[in-house]
Coordinates of C-alpha atoms in Angstrom, one line a residue:
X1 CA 90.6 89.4 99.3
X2 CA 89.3 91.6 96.6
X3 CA 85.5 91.9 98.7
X4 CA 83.6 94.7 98.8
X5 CA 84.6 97.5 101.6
X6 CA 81.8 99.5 103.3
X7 CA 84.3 102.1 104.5
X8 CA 86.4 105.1 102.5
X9 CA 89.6 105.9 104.2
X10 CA 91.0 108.4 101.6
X11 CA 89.6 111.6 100.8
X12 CA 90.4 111.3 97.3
X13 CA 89.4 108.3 97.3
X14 CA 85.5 109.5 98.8
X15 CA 85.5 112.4 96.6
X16 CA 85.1 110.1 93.2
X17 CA 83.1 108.0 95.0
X18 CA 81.2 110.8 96.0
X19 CA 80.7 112.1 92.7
X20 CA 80.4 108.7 90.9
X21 CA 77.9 107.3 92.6
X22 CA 75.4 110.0 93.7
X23 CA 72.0 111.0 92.3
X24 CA 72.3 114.9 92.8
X25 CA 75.7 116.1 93.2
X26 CA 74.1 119.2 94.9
X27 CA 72.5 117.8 97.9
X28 CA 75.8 116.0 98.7
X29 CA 77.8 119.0 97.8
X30 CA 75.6 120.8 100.4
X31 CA 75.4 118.4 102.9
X32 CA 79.3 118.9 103.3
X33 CA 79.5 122.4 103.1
X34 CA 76.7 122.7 105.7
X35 CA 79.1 120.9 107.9
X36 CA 81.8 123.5 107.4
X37 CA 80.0 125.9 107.4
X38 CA 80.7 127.5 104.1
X39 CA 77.4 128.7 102.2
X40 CA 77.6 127.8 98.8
X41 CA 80.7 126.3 96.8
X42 CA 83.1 127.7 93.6
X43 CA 83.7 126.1 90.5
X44 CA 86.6 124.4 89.0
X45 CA 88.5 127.8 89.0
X46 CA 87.4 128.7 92.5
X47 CA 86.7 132.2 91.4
X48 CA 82.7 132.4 90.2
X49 CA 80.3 131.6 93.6
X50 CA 77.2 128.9 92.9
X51 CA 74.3 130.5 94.7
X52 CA 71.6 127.2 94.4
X53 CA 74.0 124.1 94.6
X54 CA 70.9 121.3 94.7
X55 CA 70.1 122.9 91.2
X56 CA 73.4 123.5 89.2
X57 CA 76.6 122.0 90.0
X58 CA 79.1 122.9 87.0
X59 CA 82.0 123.4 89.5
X60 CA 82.3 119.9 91.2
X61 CA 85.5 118.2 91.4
X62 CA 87.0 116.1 92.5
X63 CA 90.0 118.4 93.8
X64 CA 87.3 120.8 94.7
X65 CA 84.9 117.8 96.7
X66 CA 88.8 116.6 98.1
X67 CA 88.9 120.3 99.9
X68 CA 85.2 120.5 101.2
X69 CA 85.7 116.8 103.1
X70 CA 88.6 117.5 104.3
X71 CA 87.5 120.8 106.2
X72 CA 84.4 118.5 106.9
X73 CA 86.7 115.9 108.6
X74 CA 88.5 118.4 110.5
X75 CA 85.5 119.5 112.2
X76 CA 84.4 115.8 113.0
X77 CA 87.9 115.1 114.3
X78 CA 87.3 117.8 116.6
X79 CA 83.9 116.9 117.8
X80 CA 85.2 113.3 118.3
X81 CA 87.6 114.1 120.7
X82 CA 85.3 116.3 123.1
X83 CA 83.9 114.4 125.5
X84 CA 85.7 111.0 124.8
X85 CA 85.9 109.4 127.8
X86 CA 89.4 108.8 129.3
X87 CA 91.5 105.7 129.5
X88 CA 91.5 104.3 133.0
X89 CA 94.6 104.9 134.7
X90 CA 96.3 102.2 136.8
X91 CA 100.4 101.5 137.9
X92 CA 99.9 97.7 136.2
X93 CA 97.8 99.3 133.6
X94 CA 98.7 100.0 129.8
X95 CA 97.0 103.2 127.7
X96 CA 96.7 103.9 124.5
X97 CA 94.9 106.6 122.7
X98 CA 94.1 106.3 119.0
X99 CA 92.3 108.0 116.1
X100 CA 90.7 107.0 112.6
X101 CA 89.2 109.9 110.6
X102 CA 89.0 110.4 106.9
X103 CA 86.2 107.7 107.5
X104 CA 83.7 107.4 104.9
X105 CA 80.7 104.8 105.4
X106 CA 79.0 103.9 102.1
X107 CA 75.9 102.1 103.1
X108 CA 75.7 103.0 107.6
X109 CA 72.2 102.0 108.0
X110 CA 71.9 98.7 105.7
X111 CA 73.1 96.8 108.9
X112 CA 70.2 98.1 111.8
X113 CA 67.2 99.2 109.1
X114 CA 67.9 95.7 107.8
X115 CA 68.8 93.3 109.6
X116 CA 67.7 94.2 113.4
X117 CA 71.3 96.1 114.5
X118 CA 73.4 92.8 113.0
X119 CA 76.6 94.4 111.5
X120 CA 76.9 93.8 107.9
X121 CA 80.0 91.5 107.1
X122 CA 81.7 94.4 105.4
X123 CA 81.2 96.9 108.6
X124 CA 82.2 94.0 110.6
X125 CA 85.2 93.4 109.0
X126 CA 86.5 97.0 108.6
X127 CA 86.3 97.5 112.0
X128 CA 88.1 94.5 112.9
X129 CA 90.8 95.6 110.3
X130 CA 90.4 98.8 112.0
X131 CA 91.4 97.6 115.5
X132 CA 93.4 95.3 114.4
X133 CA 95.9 97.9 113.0
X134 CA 95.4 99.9 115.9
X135 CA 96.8 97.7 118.1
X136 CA 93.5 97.6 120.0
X137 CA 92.0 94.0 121.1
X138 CA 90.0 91.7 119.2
X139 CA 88.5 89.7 121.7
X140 CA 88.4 88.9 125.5
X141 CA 87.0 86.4 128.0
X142 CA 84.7 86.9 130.5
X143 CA 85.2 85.2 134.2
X144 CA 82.6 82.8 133.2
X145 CA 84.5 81.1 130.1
X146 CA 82.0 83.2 127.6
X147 CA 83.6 84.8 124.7
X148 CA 82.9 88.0 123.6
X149 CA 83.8 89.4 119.8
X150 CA 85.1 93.2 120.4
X151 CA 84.8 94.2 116.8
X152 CA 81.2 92.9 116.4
X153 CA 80.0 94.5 120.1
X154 CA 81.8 97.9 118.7
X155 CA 79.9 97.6 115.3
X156 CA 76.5 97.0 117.2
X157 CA 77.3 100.3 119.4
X158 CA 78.4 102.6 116.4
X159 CA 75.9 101.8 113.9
X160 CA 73.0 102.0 117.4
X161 CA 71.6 104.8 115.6
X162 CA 71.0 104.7 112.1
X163 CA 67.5 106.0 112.1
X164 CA 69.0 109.2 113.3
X165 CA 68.5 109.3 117.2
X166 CA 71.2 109.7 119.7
X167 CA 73.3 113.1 121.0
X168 CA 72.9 115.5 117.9
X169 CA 74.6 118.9 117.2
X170 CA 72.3 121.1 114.9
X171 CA 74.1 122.6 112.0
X172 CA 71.5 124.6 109.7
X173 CA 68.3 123.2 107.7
X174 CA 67.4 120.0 109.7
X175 CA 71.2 118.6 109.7
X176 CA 73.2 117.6 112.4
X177 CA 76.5 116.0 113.3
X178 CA 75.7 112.9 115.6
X179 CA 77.6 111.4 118.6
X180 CA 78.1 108.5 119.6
X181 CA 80.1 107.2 122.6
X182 CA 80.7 103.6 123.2
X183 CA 83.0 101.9 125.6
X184 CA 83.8 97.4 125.2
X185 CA 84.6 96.3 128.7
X186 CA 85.2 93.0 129.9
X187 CA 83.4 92.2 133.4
X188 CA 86.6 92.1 135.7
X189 CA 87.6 95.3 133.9
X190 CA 91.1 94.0 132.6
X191 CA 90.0 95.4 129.6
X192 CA 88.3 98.5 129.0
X193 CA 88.1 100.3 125.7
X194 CA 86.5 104.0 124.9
X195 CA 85.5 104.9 122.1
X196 CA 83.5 108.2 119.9
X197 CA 82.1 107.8 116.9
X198 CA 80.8 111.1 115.0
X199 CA 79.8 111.5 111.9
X200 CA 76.9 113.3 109.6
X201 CA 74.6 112.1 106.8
X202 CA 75.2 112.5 103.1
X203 CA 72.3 112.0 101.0
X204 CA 73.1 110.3 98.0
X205 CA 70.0 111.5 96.0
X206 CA 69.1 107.7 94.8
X207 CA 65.3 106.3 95.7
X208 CA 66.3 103.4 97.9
X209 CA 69.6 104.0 98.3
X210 CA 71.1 104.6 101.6
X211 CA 73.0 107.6 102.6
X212 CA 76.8 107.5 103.2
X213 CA 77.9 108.5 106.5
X214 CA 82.2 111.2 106.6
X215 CA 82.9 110.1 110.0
X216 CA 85.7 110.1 112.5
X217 CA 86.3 107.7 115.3
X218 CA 88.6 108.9 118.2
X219 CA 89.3 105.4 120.7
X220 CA 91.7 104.7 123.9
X221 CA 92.4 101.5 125.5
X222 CA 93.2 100.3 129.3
X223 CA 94.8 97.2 129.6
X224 CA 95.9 95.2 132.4
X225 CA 99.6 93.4 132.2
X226 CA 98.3 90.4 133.0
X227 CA 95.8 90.3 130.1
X228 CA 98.1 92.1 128.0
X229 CA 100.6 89.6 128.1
X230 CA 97.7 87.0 127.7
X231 CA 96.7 88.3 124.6
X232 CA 100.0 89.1 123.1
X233 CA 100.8 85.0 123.6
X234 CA 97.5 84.4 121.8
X235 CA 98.6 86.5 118.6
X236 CA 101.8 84.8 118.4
X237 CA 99.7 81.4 118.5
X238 CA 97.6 83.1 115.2
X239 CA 101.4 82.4 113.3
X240 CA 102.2 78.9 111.9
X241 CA 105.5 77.9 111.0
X242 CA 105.8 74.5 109.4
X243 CA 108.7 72.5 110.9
X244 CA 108.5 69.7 107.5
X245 CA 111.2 69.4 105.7
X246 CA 110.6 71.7 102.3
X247 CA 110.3 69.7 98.7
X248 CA 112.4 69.7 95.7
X249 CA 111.6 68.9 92.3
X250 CA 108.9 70.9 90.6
X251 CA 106.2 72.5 92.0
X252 CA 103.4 75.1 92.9
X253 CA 104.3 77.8 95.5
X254 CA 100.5 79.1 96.4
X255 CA 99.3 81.9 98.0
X256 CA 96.0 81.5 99.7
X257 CA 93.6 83.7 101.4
X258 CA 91.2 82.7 104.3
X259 CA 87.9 84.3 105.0
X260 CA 86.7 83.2 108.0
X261 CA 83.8 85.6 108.5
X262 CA 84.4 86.6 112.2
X263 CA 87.4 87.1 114.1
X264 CA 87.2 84.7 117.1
X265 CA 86.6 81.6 114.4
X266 CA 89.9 82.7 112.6
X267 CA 91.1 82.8 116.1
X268 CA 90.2 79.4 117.1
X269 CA 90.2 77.3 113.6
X270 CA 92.7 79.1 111.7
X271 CA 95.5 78.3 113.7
X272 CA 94.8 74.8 113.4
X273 CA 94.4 74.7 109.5
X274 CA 98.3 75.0 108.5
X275 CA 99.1 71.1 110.6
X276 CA 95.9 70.0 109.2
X277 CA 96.4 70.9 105.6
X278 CA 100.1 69.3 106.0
X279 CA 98.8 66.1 107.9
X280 CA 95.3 65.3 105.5
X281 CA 96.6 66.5 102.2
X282 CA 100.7 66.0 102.5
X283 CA 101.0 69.8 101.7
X284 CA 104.3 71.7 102.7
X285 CA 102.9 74.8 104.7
X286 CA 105.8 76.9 105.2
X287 CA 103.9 80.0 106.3
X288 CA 100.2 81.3 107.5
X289 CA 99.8 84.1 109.4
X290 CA 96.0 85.6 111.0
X291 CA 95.0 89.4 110.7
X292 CA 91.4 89.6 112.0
X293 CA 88.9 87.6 110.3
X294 CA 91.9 86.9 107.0
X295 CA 94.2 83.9 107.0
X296 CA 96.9 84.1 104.5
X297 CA 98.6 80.8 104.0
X298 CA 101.9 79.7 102.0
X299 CA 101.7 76.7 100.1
X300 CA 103.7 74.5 98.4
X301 CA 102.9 71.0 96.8
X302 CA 103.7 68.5 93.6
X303 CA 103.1 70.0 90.1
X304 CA 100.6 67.3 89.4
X305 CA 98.4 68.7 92.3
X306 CA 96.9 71.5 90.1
X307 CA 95.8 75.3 92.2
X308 CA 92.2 74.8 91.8
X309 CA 92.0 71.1 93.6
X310 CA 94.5 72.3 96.4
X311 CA 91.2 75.6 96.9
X312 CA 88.9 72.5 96.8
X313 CA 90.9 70.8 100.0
X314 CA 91.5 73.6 101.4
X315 CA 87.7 75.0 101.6
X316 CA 86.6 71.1 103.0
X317 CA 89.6 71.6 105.3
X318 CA 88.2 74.8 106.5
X319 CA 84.8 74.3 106.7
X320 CA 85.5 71.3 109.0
X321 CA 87.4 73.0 111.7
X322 CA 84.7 75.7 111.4
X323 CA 81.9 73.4 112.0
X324 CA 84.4 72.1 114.7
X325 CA 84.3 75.3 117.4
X326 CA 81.1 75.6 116.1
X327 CA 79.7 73.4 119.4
X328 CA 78.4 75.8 122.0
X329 CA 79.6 73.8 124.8
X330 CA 83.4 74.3 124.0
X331 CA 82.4 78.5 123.9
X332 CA 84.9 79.6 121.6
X333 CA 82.4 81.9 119.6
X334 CA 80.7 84.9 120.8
X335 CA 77.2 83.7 120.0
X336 CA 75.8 86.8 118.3
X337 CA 78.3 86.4 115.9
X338 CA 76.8 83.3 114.0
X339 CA 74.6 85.0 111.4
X340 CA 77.8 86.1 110.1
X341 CA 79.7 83.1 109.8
X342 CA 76.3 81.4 108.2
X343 CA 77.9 80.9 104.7
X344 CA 81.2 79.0 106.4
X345 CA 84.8 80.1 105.4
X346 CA 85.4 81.7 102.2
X347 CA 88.9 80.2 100.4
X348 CA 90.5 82.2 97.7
X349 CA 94.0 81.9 95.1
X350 CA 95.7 85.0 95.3
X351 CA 99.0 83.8 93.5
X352 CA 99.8 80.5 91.6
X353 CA 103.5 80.4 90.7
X354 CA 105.3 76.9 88.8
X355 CA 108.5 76.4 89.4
X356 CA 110.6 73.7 88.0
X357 CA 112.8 73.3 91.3
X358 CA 111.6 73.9 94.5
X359 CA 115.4 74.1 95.6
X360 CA 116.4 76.9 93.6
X361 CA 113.6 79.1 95.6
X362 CA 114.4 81.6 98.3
X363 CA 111.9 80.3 100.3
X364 CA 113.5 76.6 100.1
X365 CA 117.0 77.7 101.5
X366 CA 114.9 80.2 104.4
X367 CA 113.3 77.3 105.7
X368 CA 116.2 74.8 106.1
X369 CA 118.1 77.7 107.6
X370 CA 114.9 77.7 109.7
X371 CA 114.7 74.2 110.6
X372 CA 118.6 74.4 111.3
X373 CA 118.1 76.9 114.0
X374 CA 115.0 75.2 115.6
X375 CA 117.5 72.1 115.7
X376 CA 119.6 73.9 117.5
X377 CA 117.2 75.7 119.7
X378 CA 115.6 72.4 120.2
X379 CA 118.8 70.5 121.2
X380 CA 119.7 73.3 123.3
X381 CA 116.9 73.5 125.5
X382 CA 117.2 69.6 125.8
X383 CA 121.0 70.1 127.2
X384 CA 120.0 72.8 129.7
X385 CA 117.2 70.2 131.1
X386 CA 120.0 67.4 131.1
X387 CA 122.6 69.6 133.0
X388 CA 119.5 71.1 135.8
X389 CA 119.0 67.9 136.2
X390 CA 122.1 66.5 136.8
X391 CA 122.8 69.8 139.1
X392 CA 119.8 68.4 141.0
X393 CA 120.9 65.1 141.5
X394 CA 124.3 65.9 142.2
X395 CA 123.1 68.5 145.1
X396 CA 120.5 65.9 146.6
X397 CA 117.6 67.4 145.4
X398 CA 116.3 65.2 143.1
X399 CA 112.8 63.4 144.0
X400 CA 113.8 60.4 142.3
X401 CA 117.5 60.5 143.7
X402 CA 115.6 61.4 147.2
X403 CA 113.3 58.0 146.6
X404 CA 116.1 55.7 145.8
X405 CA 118.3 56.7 148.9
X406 CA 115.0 56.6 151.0

């Protein structure tokens, strides 16, 4: 949605970050090394040897940087999967184990030295992304009706120690490699996820700039198949197909872009906003589909309705169903959520397209082939019911046929 990221997942990528945004190349270009153990770093040509890095760094690059982090990572990849506790193993239980390294936190500690351990939105939504692409839960409910946010618990445990507490490993000259194991699990243990975060400082040499954080993050998952299968209904429900018959004539074919700050309101109010936008505002929504805390949505609607008023209905639209599952009493949200979801849902144009004939589209003939075979489908399923039914009647086991002979 074109919003800042707090986390790197390239190592070229952190390299010219690395040496774009740092104060003195040389601390950072130490601070990795000391992590692989290599004593002072080559130039360009890797041939001459730099014996005082935090004084002269003519030999930084960013193919040079690219080699250090990754030998860094490959040590935190390592240290991330000692120790990680195991999935719990069960016959009607499924397991998973993932990984995420390359991980490169920009600003770690800006969430807990600033705002009392609540996840930035950036962390926040990175790790839901994260998860989310995992395959790894979003959210679960507890036995007594209580929602709980997996991405924001999993931020509050990873980012615990900031300040530099916590299980350390001492590398040379007052630097470590810090541990972190955290484990989300809901109370009647359907599901349990393990996870080890590891990771060291690199000083970024700016007065009141935070360090940035090469991490890796090894996880595993224990499901039951009884909430498996719950959850797997609930992310179809997160897709929205619109059953409407499509337009003709011209128009604007819209791609839209949700942010609804945390996962469990996209949950919860997204999948309501394709109908509403339909019913309020007579849009054709062919298409909206959830991924964490984004909303992407399809939309199609008269050339006289111009892209910027259609963003105006669509943020009033939004902020209504937000304010909606807002009410504590329904408990849809996980409550320590809310400071995030302060500013309301963030609406966004990604693509404006005119087109002089709706009909002519792709997208036009997909959705009355689509409507054709939900006719079908529909009329189908209405048949079978007619001919159980008529098998019931005619083999006396009808209630209704039971009644009347009675």
């Amino acid at each position: 949605m074109g919003i800042a990221s707090s986390v790197i997942s390239a190592v070229p990528t952190a390299a010219r970050w690395l040496i774009g945004n740092s104060g003195a190349i040389g601390d950072v270009v130490k601070s990795v090394r000391d992590v692989t153990g290599l004593e002072a770093f080559e130039d360009e040509d890797e041939f001459s040897i730099v014996p005082n890095p935090d004084i002269f760094a003519p030999g930084v690059s960013v193919v040079s940087l690219e080699k250090d982090l990754r030998k860094a990572n490959t040590k935190l990849d390592a240290e991330a999967k000692i120790g990680l506790k195991p999935p719990k193993q069960d016959e009607d239980r499924e397991t998973k184990s993932t990984k995420v390294d390359n991980l490169f936190w920009t600003a770690p500690s800006h969430p807990v030295g600033s705002h009392n351990g609540i996840p930035s939105a950036e962390m926040y939504r990175d790790l839901a992304l994260i998860l989310r692409e995992k395959g790894f839960p979003l959210f679960f409910k507890e036995k007594n009706g209580d929602a709980v946010d997996v991405a924001y618990r999993l931020a509050q445990g990873i980012f615990a120690n900031a300040n530099e507490k916590g299980i350390a490993i001492h590398i040379k000259d007052g630097r470590h490699i810090h541990k972190l194991p955290v484990t989300i699990k809901s109370g009647d243990e359907s599901c349990i996820i393990n996870t080890q975060h590891v990771y060291y400082k690199i000083p970024m040499g700016k007065t009141g700039t935070e360090d940035a954080w090469q991490a890796a993050l090894h996880m595993n998952k224990s499901l039951t198949d009884d909430f498996r299968q719950q959850y797997e209904l609930e992310q179809a429900d997160l897709v929205f197909l619109s059953n409407k018959k499509p337009p003709t004539g011209p128009v604007w074919i819209l791609t839209c872009e949700v942010n609804w700050r945390t996962v469990l309101k996209a949950k919860n109010a997204g999948k309501s906003l394709g109908p509403k936008l339909e019913e309020d505002y007579g849009y054709y929504v062919p298409f909206t589909n959830i991924e964490a805390i984004h909303q992407i949505l399809k939309i199609v609607t008269r050339a006289n309705v111009a892209p910027a008023q259609v963003r105006a209905n669509i943020e009033v639209a939004a902020g209504k169903l937000s304010d909606n599952i807002s009410n504590p009493e329904l408990r849809l949200l996980d409550k320590v959520t809310e400071p995030l979801s302060a500013q309301g849902p963030d609406v966004n144009i990604a693509n404006a397209v005119y087109n002089g004939d709706y009909k002519d589209t792709g997208d036009y003939q997909m959705a009355i082939r689509r409507q054709a075979a939900e006719t079908a489908r529909r009329e189908a399923r209405n048949q079978r019911e007619i001919d159980n039914m008529t098998s019931r009647i005619l083999a006396g086991k009808d209630d209704m046929a039971i009644r009347r002979k009675a």
